[in-house]
């Protein structure tokens, strides 16, 4: 490859008050290359991409596109220069059609009147090009996250982007959709598009990237071709330690009594769910995106309750009609979408950690009494190693890992028996991930139980004592600790339903 | 991670600012009043100022509860009107019934608050629409009941609540009963927000009702209670207004908007999640001081509304600008 890089950034530096976010970083991407950037949260990946996308201006350094120096003062200039960014958080209008969204701001008009037919056709062609079977007339809100992501990509292609930045594109996708997306990335590479790929998922990075660049604390550690960068090397460069310490060791003793038993749990999204969680156990739940694993979490915490079947807690039958009932029964929920479902972002770290305690106590309880006292909760937050300058600061300013830890503190303070985690480490950097896994293990080892629902298979295999697999709203089987991704995939695709029918219980 | 120290500094500022914004504006406006009319510095006149400001402050405190939980209560003014009209009709010149009637007025208020809260939480009608509906409903009922015109008079023992001023009180000289009612009411609502866990629940519900619900917060009860407190404050304010202005069919007109404006000026955030009882108290005092100032300057009454509109926009604009600046 002797081609002129379609993108080359040299000596990029950027400082924010008190932080040196980027320090002389060089980065380039050739036409038809997938170049992955890896690094912990706060390593500078987002800042670098925001500079590329025109949202920030660098303090020093230059950007060349196909050999020409450019300077962006507005994101629109970057877009016009052929740089498209697909963010982790999608920017589609949910109540408009797919075609409307693709052409947002760039509508085709004839004599000042929208040419809907032409837009539909172009949209259909673009969607076809990326192999997405989506009706351009469908409302975006009716699509799954995975399909919405494809719409975003179609939107980027409309602009004929030469450089596509993908910021954790698979974070919200399950295994199958991730593979589709990776195939798509592969196809775009074949068309000569330069792809900057940011992801926390190592297997994905090594599968798709031609080159890999590691950022740490605002500096580039190295750039290597994929073959010279095994996962262990990448992780060591990112965090400065080895992968093997990553997941906690399995428990020494066998699981104890049954904490919660679900028998024949049924609702509109679930059929005949039967399983139990024992004391000391971490039960994983795997499945494709529409498998009902999300519905299972919502049923367990009373958000979208079971309409049939029974739930027994320590042998006593209980109702889980509302989250409040589930909370009172000792079940705590750590949602996958922390910003929308887990946190009151404008309240302090302390207030968020105290939310459940304050909600479950009598309304006339004095705010500083007993476990509600600031000193007590601060101690708990420190024990969980929640890093904040001050626990009175708004939780929205903390990193994802620290936010997740604060939510864990919330349920620990409530002395919950069962924690239901959904995507426990989505968008969380590697160091905080390890700490969260460790906390989960210790929680279970103290004689309590965890149900962890995740799309991240290595995570499930690493942390769970057994993994239940769901397919089309049913449990299609269970695999013990030490099973492979292939075993789980097999069940998740519904290929082994008959063989594993009994093992769900 | 490394960004923590940098953000925390700038973050703590707006919160303190929000607490003080109303107080600072109030002190500035009152200083302007005193400059034009130096005798406003006398304790007696200040007490009189408090007496006249009391209904607005009380209304703002009730409104704040609803604003914190992420809603609006537009029915307050109508409730105040209802209170004034209903009091004159029910008491009907017989001072012995005053206290029983006051009890009945609170019952009516609580009923309106419950309706607002239940409709908002269970029928999921946005609060601005729900309370607009109850505002029209209550206003209409009050007017129909009174026959469209002020009827009867309020007995002295009722009017004293708004009007009575004790003279020759040691140390402070004069003390209006309304100021005592005001202090008592503010202490109660302060206790509700700061002396119990309710306040933090309300903030969490206003900030992110979904997260609060999933964390076990009784979201519906928290919201309903806020509307009840708001209605109770409207009844209290209505009783004071009846006391010093007498019976009129437009006794409460526009007060709901003044109460919302007051909260915003004091730094409470519309749609919830931020604000304290001092936002309401000092915001209301600022607004009332502004009205007084405009009177002293001889501006026509009609301009009051225009200026209030400007201030409301400016206050919300300033608070969004403050939030945007630090992100």
Short mmCIF file of N, CA and C in Angstrom, two decimals, chain A residues 152-295:
data_model
loop_
_atom_site.label_atom_id
_atom_site.label_comp_id
_atom_site.label_asym_id
_atom_site.label_seq_id
_atom_site.Cartn_x
_atom_site.Cartn_y
_atom_site.Cartn_z
N UNK A 152 -28.17 4.67 10.09
CA UNK A 152 -27.12 5.69 10.27
C UNK A 152 -26.02 5.53 9.22
N UNK A 153 -25.67 4.28 8.98
CA UNK A 153 -24.60 4.05 8.02
C UNK A 153 -25.05 4.43 6.62
N UNK A 154 -26.29 4.11 6.30
CA UNK A 154 -26.83 4.50 4.99
C UNK A 154 -26.80 6.01 4.85
N UNK A 155 -27.10 6.69 5.95
CA UNK A 155 -27.09 8.15 5.96
C UNK A 155 -25.68 8.67 5.65
N UNK A 156 -24.69 8.01 6.26
CA UNK A 156 -23.31 8.41 6.02
C UNK A 156 -22.93 8.17 4.56
N UNK A 157 -23.43 7.07 4.01
CA UNK A 157 -23.07 6.76 2.62
C UNK A 157 -23.70 7.74 1.64
N UNK A 158 -24.85 8.27 2.01
CA UNK A 158 -25.50 9.25 1.15
C UNK A 158 -24.55 10.42 0.88
N UNK A 159 -23.81 10.79 1.91
CA UNK A 159 -22.87 11.89 1.79
C UNK A 159 -21.61 11.46 1.05
N UNK A 160 -21.58 10.19 0.67
CA UNK A 160 -20.42 9.67 -0.01
C UNK A 160 -19.18 9.85 0.86
N UNK A 161 -19.29 9.46 2.12
CA UNK A 161 -18.18 9.64 3.04
C UNK A 161 -16.98 8.80 2.59
N UNK A 162 -15.81 9.42 2.62
CA UNK A 162 -14.58 8.69 2.31
C UNK A 162 -13.95 8.18 3.60
N UNK A 163 -14.30 8.84 4.68
CA UNK A 163 -13.75 8.43 5.97
C UNK A 163 -14.93 8.21 6.92
N UNK A 164 -15.03 7.02 7.43
CA UNK A 164 -16.15 6.68 8.30
C UNK A 164 -15.59 6.39 9.69
N UNK A 165 -16.02 7.19 10.66
CA UNK A 165 -15.59 6.95 12.04
C UNK A 165 -16.70 6.19 12.74
N UNK A 166 -16.39 5.04 13.30
CA UNK A 166 -17.41 4.26 14.00
C UNK A 166 -17.01 4.16 15.45
N UNK A 167 -17.81 4.82 16.31
CA UNK A 167 -17.49 4.87 17.73
C UNK A 167 -18.31 3.79 18.45
N UNK A 168 -17.67 2.73 18.80
CA UNK A 168 -18.34 1.59 19.45
C UNK A 168 -19.64 1.21 18.76
N UNK A 169 -19.57 0.90 17.48
CA UNK A 169 -20.82 0.65 16.76
C UNK A 169 -21.54 -0.60 17.24
N UNK A 170 -20.83 -1.53 17.83
CA UNK A 170 -21.50 -2.78 18.22
C UNK A 170 -21.88 -2.80 19.70
N UNK A 171 -21.68 -1.67 20.40
CA UNK A 171 -21.94 -1.67 21.84
C UNK A 171 -23.36 -2.09 22.15
N UNK A 172 -24.29 -1.68 21.29
CA UNK A 172 -25.70 -1.97 21.58
C UNK A 172 -26.19 -3.20 20.82
N UNK A 173 -25.30 -3.87 20.13
CA UNK A 173 -25.73 -4.98 19.27
C UNK A 173 -25.41 -6.32 19.90
N UNK A 174 -26.19 -7.32 19.55
CA UNK A 174 -25.85 -8.66 20.01
C UNK A 174 -24.93 -9.31 18.99
N UNK A 175 -24.55 -10.53 19.30
CA UNK A 175 -23.54 -11.23 18.51
C UNK A 175 -23.89 -11.29 17.01
N UNK A 176 -25.11 -11.67 16.72
CA UNK A 176 -25.47 -11.87 15.32
C UNK A 176 -25.43 -10.56 14.55
N UNK A 177 -26.02 -9.50 15.17
CA UNK A 177 -26.04 -8.22 14.49
C UNK A 177 -24.63 -7.65 14.37
N UNK A 178 -23.80 -7.93 15.38
CA UNK A 178 -22.43 -7.46 15.30
C UNK A 178 -21.75 -8.08 14.09
N UNK A 179 -22.00 -9.35 13.88
CA UNK A 179 -21.35 -10.00 12.73
C UNK A 179 -21.81 -9.38 11.43
N UNK A 180 -23.11 -9.10 11.35
CA UNK A 180 -23.62 -8.44 10.14
C UNK A 180 -22.91 -7.12 9.92
N UNK A 181 -22.77 -6.38 11.03
CA UNK A 181 -22.14 -5.07 10.92
C UNK A 181 -20.69 -5.22 10.47
N UNK A 182 -20.01 -6.20 11.03
CA UNK A 182 -18.60 -6.39 10.66
C UNK A 182 -18.48 -6.76 9.19
N UNK A 183 -19.43 -7.56 8.70
CA UNK A 183 -19.42 -7.88 7.27
C UNK A 183 -19.58 -6.62 6.44
N UNK A 184 -20.46 -5.75 6.93
CA UNK A 184 -20.70 -4.50 6.23
C UNK A 184 -19.43 -3.65 6.20
N UNK A 185 -18.76 -3.58 7.35
CA UNK A 185 -17.51 -2.82 7.42
C UNK A 185 -16.52 -3.38 6.41
N UNK A 186 -16.48 -4.68 6.34
CA UNK A 186 -15.59 -5.35 5.40
C UNK A 186 -15.93 -4.94 3.96
N UNK A 187 -17.22 -4.88 3.67
CA UNK A 187 -17.66 -4.49 2.33
C UNK A 187 -17.25 -3.06 2.00
N UNK A 188 -17.42 -2.16 2.98
CA UNK A 188 -17.07 -0.76 2.75
C UNK A 188 -15.57 -0.61 2.52
N UNK A 189 -14.81 -1.41 3.25
CA UNK A 189 -13.36 -1.39 3.05
C UNK A 189 -13.04 -1.75 1.61
N UNK A 190 -13.77 -2.73 1.10
CA UNK A 190 -13.56 -3.16 -0.28
C UNK A 190 -13.86 -2.05 -1.28
N UNK A 191 -14.74 -1.13 -0.88
CA UNK A 191 -15.07 -0.01 -1.77
C UNK A 191 -14.09 1.14 -1.62
N UNK A 192 -13.09 0.97 -0.78
CA UNK A 192 -12.06 2.00 -0.66
C UNK A 192 -12.33 3.03 0.41
N UNK A 193 -13.35 2.81 1.24
CA UNK A 193 -13.62 3.74 2.33
C UNK A 193 -12.59 3.51 3.45
N UNK A 194 -12.15 4.60 4.05
CA UNK A 194 -11.26 4.48 5.21
C UNK A 194 -12.12 4.43 6.45
N UNK A 195 -11.88 3.44 7.29
CA UNK A 195 -12.74 3.29 8.46
C UNK A 195 -11.92 3.38 9.74
N UNK A 196 -12.29 4.33 10.57
CA UNK A 196 -11.67 4.44 11.89
C UNK A 196 -12.62 3.76 12.86
N UNK A 197 -12.13 2.73 13.53
CA UNK A 197 -13.02 1.86 14.28
C UNK A 197 -12.63 1.89 15.75
N UNK A 198 -13.57 2.35 16.58
CA UNK A 198 -13.30 2.41 18.01
C UNK A 198 -14.14 1.36 18.70
N UNK A 199 -13.52 0.52 19.48
CA UNK A 199 -14.30 -0.50 20.18
C UNK A 199 -13.57 -1.00 21.40
N UNK A 200 -14.38 -1.42 22.38
CA UNK A 200 -13.82 -2.06 23.57
C UNK A 200 -13.77 -3.57 23.40
N UNK A 201 -14.38 -4.07 22.33
CA UNK A 201 -14.47 -5.52 22.18
C UNK A 201 -13.28 -6.04 21.40
N UNK A 202 -12.40 -6.69 22.11
CA UNK A 202 -11.13 -7.10 21.52
C UNK A 202 -11.27 -8.09 20.37
N UNK A 203 -12.12 -9.12 20.51
CA UNK A 203 -12.20 -10.09 19.41
C UNK A 203 -12.60 -9.42 18.11
N UNK A 204 -13.49 -8.44 18.24
CA UNK A 204 -13.97 -7.71 17.10
C UNK A 204 -12.84 -6.92 16.45
N UNK A 205 -12.08 -6.25 17.28
CA UNK A 205 -10.99 -5.42 16.79
C UNK A 205 -9.99 -6.27 16.02
N UNK A 206 -9.60 -7.38 16.60
CA UNK A 206 -8.59 -8.19 15.92
C UNK A 206 -9.17 -8.88 14.70
N UNK A 207 -10.49 -9.04 14.66
CA UNK A 207 -11.09 -9.67 13.49
C UNK A 207 -11.16 -8.72 12.31
N UNK A 208 -11.40 -7.44 12.59
CA UNK A 208 -11.74 -6.54 11.50
C UNK A 208 -10.61 -5.58 11.12
N UNK A 209 -9.76 -5.23 12.08
CA UNK A 209 -8.82 -4.13 11.84
C UNK A 209 -7.63 -4.57 10.99
N UNK A 210 -7.18 -3.65 10.13
CA UNK A 210 -5.92 -3.87 9.43
C UNK A 210 -4.76 -3.41 10.30
N UNK A 211 -4.98 -2.29 10.94
CA UNK A 211 -3.97 -1.78 11.87
C UNK A 211 -4.67 -1.38 13.17
N UNK A 212 -3.88 -1.35 14.22
CA UNK A 212 -4.42 -1.01 15.54
C UNK A 212 -3.53 0.03 16.19
N UNK A 213 -4.17 1.08 16.71
CA UNK A 213 -3.42 2.10 17.44
C UNK A 213 -3.92 2.11 18.87
N UNK A 214 -2.98 2.17 19.81
CA UNK A 214 -3.36 2.20 21.22
C UNK A 214 -3.10 3.60 21.77
N UNK A 215 -4.11 4.16 22.40
CA UNK A 215 -3.96 5.43 23.10
C UNK A 215 -4.03 5.16 24.60
N UNK A 216 -3.20 5.88 25.33
CA UNK A 216 -3.30 5.81 26.79
C UNK A 216 -2.94 7.18 27.34
N UNK A 217 -3.80 7.71 28.19
CA UNK A 217 -3.57 9.01 28.81
C UNK A 217 -3.20 10.08 27.79
N UNK A 218 -3.88 10.09 26.67
CA UNK A 218 -3.66 11.13 25.68
C UNK A 218 -2.45 10.96 24.80
N UNK A 219 -1.75 9.85 24.97
CA UNK A 219 -0.58 9.62 24.12
C UNK A 219 -0.73 8.35 23.33
N UNK A 220 -0.08 8.34 22.16
CA UNK A 220 -0.11 7.12 21.37
C UNK A 220 0.94 6.16 21.93
N UNK A 221 0.54 4.93 22.22
CA UNK A 221 1.50 3.94 22.71
C UNK A 221 2.18 3.27 21.52
N UNK A 222 1.38 2.72 20.62
CA UNK A 222 1.94 2.21 19.37
C UNK A 222 0.88 2.04 18.30
N UNK A 223 1.33 1.89 17.04
CA UNK A 223 0.45 1.49 15.95
C UNK A 223 1.09 0.26 15.33
N UNK A 224 0.30 -0.79 15.23
CA UNK A 224 0.86 -2.01 14.64
C UNK A 224 -0.15 -2.63 13.70
N UNK A 225 0.37 -3.37 12.70
CA UNK A 225 -0.55 -4.17 11.90
C UNK A 225 -1.19 -5.25 12.77
N UNK A 226 -2.35 -5.70 12.38
CA UNK A 226 -3.09 -6.64 13.20
C UNK A 226 -2.27 -7.87 13.60
N UNK A 227 -1.51 -8.40 12.64
CA UNK A 227 -0.79 -9.64 12.92
C UNK A 227 0.23 -9.48 14.03
N UNK A 228 0.68 -8.25 14.24
CA UNK A 228 1.70 -8.03 15.27
C UNK A 228 1.07 -7.59 16.58
N UNK A 229 -0.25 -7.74 16.68
CA UNK A 229 -0.91 -7.24 17.89
C UNK A 229 -1.90 -8.25 18.44
N UNK A 230 -1.44 -9.26 19.13
CA UNK A 230 -2.37 -10.18 19.78
C UNK A 230 -3.13 -9.47 20.91
N UNK A 231 -4.29 -10.01 21.26
CA UNK A 231 -5.15 -9.35 22.24
C UNK A 231 -4.40 -9.07 23.54
N UNK A 232 -3.59 -10.04 23.96
CA UNK A 232 -2.89 -9.85 25.23
C UNK A 232 -2.00 -8.60 25.19
N UNK A 233 -1.37 -8.40 24.04
CA UNK A 233 -0.50 -7.23 23.89
C UNK A 233 -1.33 -5.94 23.94
N UNK A 234 -2.47 -5.98 23.27
CA UNK A 234 -3.31 -4.79 23.23
C UNK A 234 -3.75 -4.42 24.64
N UNK A 235 -4.23 -5.43 25.37
CA UNK A 235 -4.73 -5.14 26.72
C UNK A 235 -3.60 -4.64 27.60
N UNK A 236 -2.43 -5.26 27.47
CA UNK A 236 -1.32 -4.81 28.31
C UNK A 236 -0.97 -3.36 28.01
N UNK A 237 -1.00 -3.02 26.72
CA UNK A 237 -0.68 -1.63 26.35
C UNK A 237 -1.74 -0.67 26.87
N UNK A 238 -2.98 -1.11 26.87
CA UNK A 238 -4.05 -0.22 27.29
C UNK A 238 -4.07 0.01 28.80
N UNK A 239 -3.88 -1.05 29.54
CA UNK A 239 -4.06 -0.92 30.99
C UNK A 239 -2.78 -1.16 31.76
N UNK A 240 -1.77 -1.68 31.10
CA UNK A 240 -0.54 -1.94 31.80
C UNK A 240 -0.61 -3.17 32.68
N UNK A 241 -1.47 -4.13 32.34
CA UNK A 241 -1.44 -5.39 33.04
C UNK A 241 -2.02 -6.51 32.17
N UNK A 242 -1.93 -7.73 32.64
CA UNK A 242 -2.28 -8.85 31.78
C UNK A 242 -3.75 -9.20 31.83
N UNK A 243 -4.18 -9.87 30.76
CA UNK A 243 -5.59 -10.21 30.62
C UNK A 243 -6.04 -11.26 31.63
N UNK A 244 -5.12 -12.09 32.08
CA UNK A 244 -5.55 -13.23 32.88
C UNK A 244 -6.11 -12.81 34.24
N UNK A 245 -5.72 -11.60 34.70
CA UNK A 245 -6.27 -11.14 35.99
C UNK A 245 -7.63 -10.48 35.80
N UNK A 246 -8.14 -10.59 34.62
CA UNK A 246 -9.27 -9.77 34.26
C UNK A 246 -10.57 -10.22 34.91
N UNK A 247 -10.85 -11.51 34.80
CA UNK A 247 -12.06 -12.05 35.41
C UNK A 247 -11.71 -12.64 36.77
N UNK A 248 -12.59 -12.49 37.74
CA UNK A 248 -12.29 -13.05 39.06
C UNK A 248 -12.28 -14.58 38.99
N UNK A 249 -11.58 -15.20 39.91
CA UNK A 249 -11.54 -16.66 39.90
C UNK A 249 -12.89 -17.21 40.35
N UNK A 250 -13.25 -18.41 39.87
CA UNK A 250 -14.55 -18.97 40.23
C UNK A 250 -14.62 -19.25 41.73
N UNK A 251 -15.85 -19.35 42.27
CA UNK A 251 -15.99 -19.52 43.71
C UNK A 251 -15.42 -20.86 44.17
N UNK A 252 -14.96 -20.88 45.41
CA UNK A 252 -14.37 -22.10 45.96
C UNK A 252 -15.44 -23.13 46.29
N UNK A 253 -16.60 -22.63 46.78
CA UNK A 253 -17.62 -23.58 47.24
C UNK A 253 -18.77 -23.67 46.24
N UNK A 254 -19.50 -24.77 46.30
CA UNK A 254 -20.64 -24.96 45.42
C UNK A 254 -21.77 -24.02 45.84
N UNK A 255 -22.68 -23.67 44.91
CA UNK A 255 -23.78 -22.78 45.26
C UNK A 255 -24.65 -23.36 46.37
N UNK A 256 -25.27 -22.49 47.16
CA UNK A 256 -26.06 -22.92 48.31
C UNK A 256 -27.54 -23.06 47.99
N UNK A 257 -28.36 -22.65 48.95
CA UNK A 257 -29.81 -22.80 48.83
C UNK A 257 -30.36 -22.00 47.65
N UNK A 258 -31.56 -22.37 47.23
CA UNK A 258 -32.20 -21.65 46.15
C UNK A 258 -32.70 -20.30 46.67
N UNK A 259 -32.25 -19.21 46.05
CA UNK A 259 -32.69 -17.88 46.48
C UNK A 259 -34.01 -17.52 45.80
N UNK A 260 -33.99 -17.65 44.48
CA UNK A 260 -35.20 -17.30 43.76
C UNK A 260 -35.48 -18.38 42.73
N UNK A 261 -36.74 -18.76 42.63
CA UNK A 261 -37.12 -19.81 41.69
C UNK A 261 -38.26 -19.29 40.83
N UNK A 262 -38.05 -19.30 39.53
CA UNK A 262 -39.11 -18.89 38.61
C UNK A 262 -39.63 -20.14 37.93
N UNK A 263 -40.95 -20.30 37.97
CA UNK A 263 -41.55 -21.49 37.38
C UNK A 263 -42.60 -21.08 36.35
N UNK A 264 -42.37 -21.46 35.12
CA UNK A 264 -43.37 -21.21 34.08
C UNK A 264 -43.66 -19.74 33.84
N UNK A 265 -42.66 -18.88 34.04
CA UNK A 265 -42.86 -17.44 33.86
C UNK A 265 -43.23 -17.10 32.42
N UNK A 266 -44.32 -16.37 32.27
CA UNK A 266 -44.84 -16.08 30.94
C UNK A 266 -45.32 -14.64 30.89
N UNK A 267 -45.04 -13.94 29.82
CA UNK A 267 -45.77 -12.71 29.48
C UNK A 267 -45.68 -12.54 27.97
N UNK A 268 -46.02 -11.35 27.48
CA UNK A 268 -46.13 -11.23 26.02
C UNK A 268 -44.81 -11.52 25.31
N UNK A 269 -43.70 -11.32 26.00
CA UNK A 269 -42.42 -11.56 25.34
C UNK A 269 -41.71 -12.82 25.80
N UNK A 270 -42.28 -13.50 26.78
CA UNK A 270 -41.60 -14.65 27.38
C UNK A 270 -42.54 -15.84 27.46
N UNK A 271 -41.95 -17.01 27.28
CA UNK A 271 -42.78 -18.21 27.38
C UNK A 271 -42.13 -19.24 28.27
N UNK A 272 -42.87 -19.64 29.28
CA UNK A 272 -42.49 -20.79 30.08
C UNK A 272 -41.04 -20.73 30.56
N UNK A 273 -40.73 -19.66 31.25
CA UNK A 273 -39.37 -19.49 31.76
C UNK A 273 -39.27 -20.19 33.12
N UNK A 274 -38.40 -21.16 33.23
CA UNK A 274 -38.21 -21.86 34.49
C UNK A 274 -36.72 -21.95 34.79
N UNK A 275 -36.32 -21.32 35.87
CA UNK A 275 -34.94 -21.48 36.33
C UNK A 275 -34.84 -21.00 37.76
N UNK A 276 -33.73 -21.28 38.41
CA UNK A 276 -33.55 -20.71 39.74
C UNK A 276 -32.14 -20.16 39.88
N UNK A 277 -32.01 -19.33 40.89
CA UNK A 277 -30.72 -18.74 41.20
C UNK A 277 -30.39 -19.12 42.63
N UNK A 278 -29.21 -19.71 42.82
CA UNK A 278 -28.83 -20.14 44.15
C UNK A 278 -27.91 -19.13 44.82
N UNK A 279 -27.84 -19.24 46.12
CA UNK A 279 -26.94 -18.35 46.87
C UNK A 279 -25.51 -18.60 46.40
N UNK A 280 -24.79 -17.53 46.16
CA UNK A 280 -23.39 -17.65 45.76
C UNK A 280 -23.19 -17.83 44.27
N UNK A 281 -24.28 -17.70 43.51
CA UNK A 281 -24.20 -18.02 42.10
C UNK A 281 -24.34 -16.77 41.22
N UNK A 282 -23.58 -16.74 40.15
CA UNK A 282 -23.79 -15.74 39.11
C UNK A 282 -24.34 -16.47 37.90
N UNK A 283 -25.60 -16.18 37.58
CA UNK A 283 -26.24 -16.83 36.45
C UNK A 283 -26.23 -15.88 35.27
N UNK A 284 -25.62 -16.30 34.18
CA UNK A 284 -25.61 -15.47 32.99
C UNK A 284 -26.80 -15.79 32.11
N UNK A 285 -27.25 -14.78 31.34
CA UNK A 285 -28.30 -15.02 30.37
C UNK A 285 -27.82 -14.48 29.03
N UNK A 286 -27.74 -15.37 28.05
CA UNK A 286 -27.30 -14.96 26.72
C UNK A 286 -28.45 -15.11 25.75
N UNK A 287 -28.27 -14.51 24.59
CA UNK A 287 -29.31 -14.62 23.58
C UNK A 287 -29.13 -13.50 22.58
N UNK A 288 -29.74 -13.68 21.41
CA UNK A 288 -29.68 -12.62 20.42
C UNK A 288 -30.59 -11.49 20.87
N UNK A 289 -30.57 -10.42 20.09
CA UNK A 289 -31.24 -9.22 20.56
C UNK A 289 -32.73 -9.42 20.80
N UNK A 290 -33.40 -10.18 19.93
CA UNK A 290 -34.84 -10.34 20.09
C UNK A 290 -35.19 -11.65 20.81
N UNK A 291 -34.24 -12.16 21.57
CA UNK A 291 -34.46 -13.47 22.18
C UNK A 291 -35.34 -13.39 23.42
N UNK A 292 -35.56 -12.19 23.94
CA UNK A 292 -36.35 -12.04 25.16
C UNK A 292 -35.49 -11.91 26.39
N UNK A 293 -34.17 -11.79 26.24
CA UNK A 293 -33.36 -11.68 27.45
C UNK A 293 -33.58 -10.35 28.14
N UNK A 294 -33.85 -9.30 27.36
CA UNK A 294 -34.19 -8.01 27.97
C UNK A 294 -35.52 -8.09 28.69
N UNK A 295 -36.48 -8.78 28.07
CA UNK A 295 -37.80 -8.94 28.69
C UNK A 295 -37.70 -9.72 29.99
#
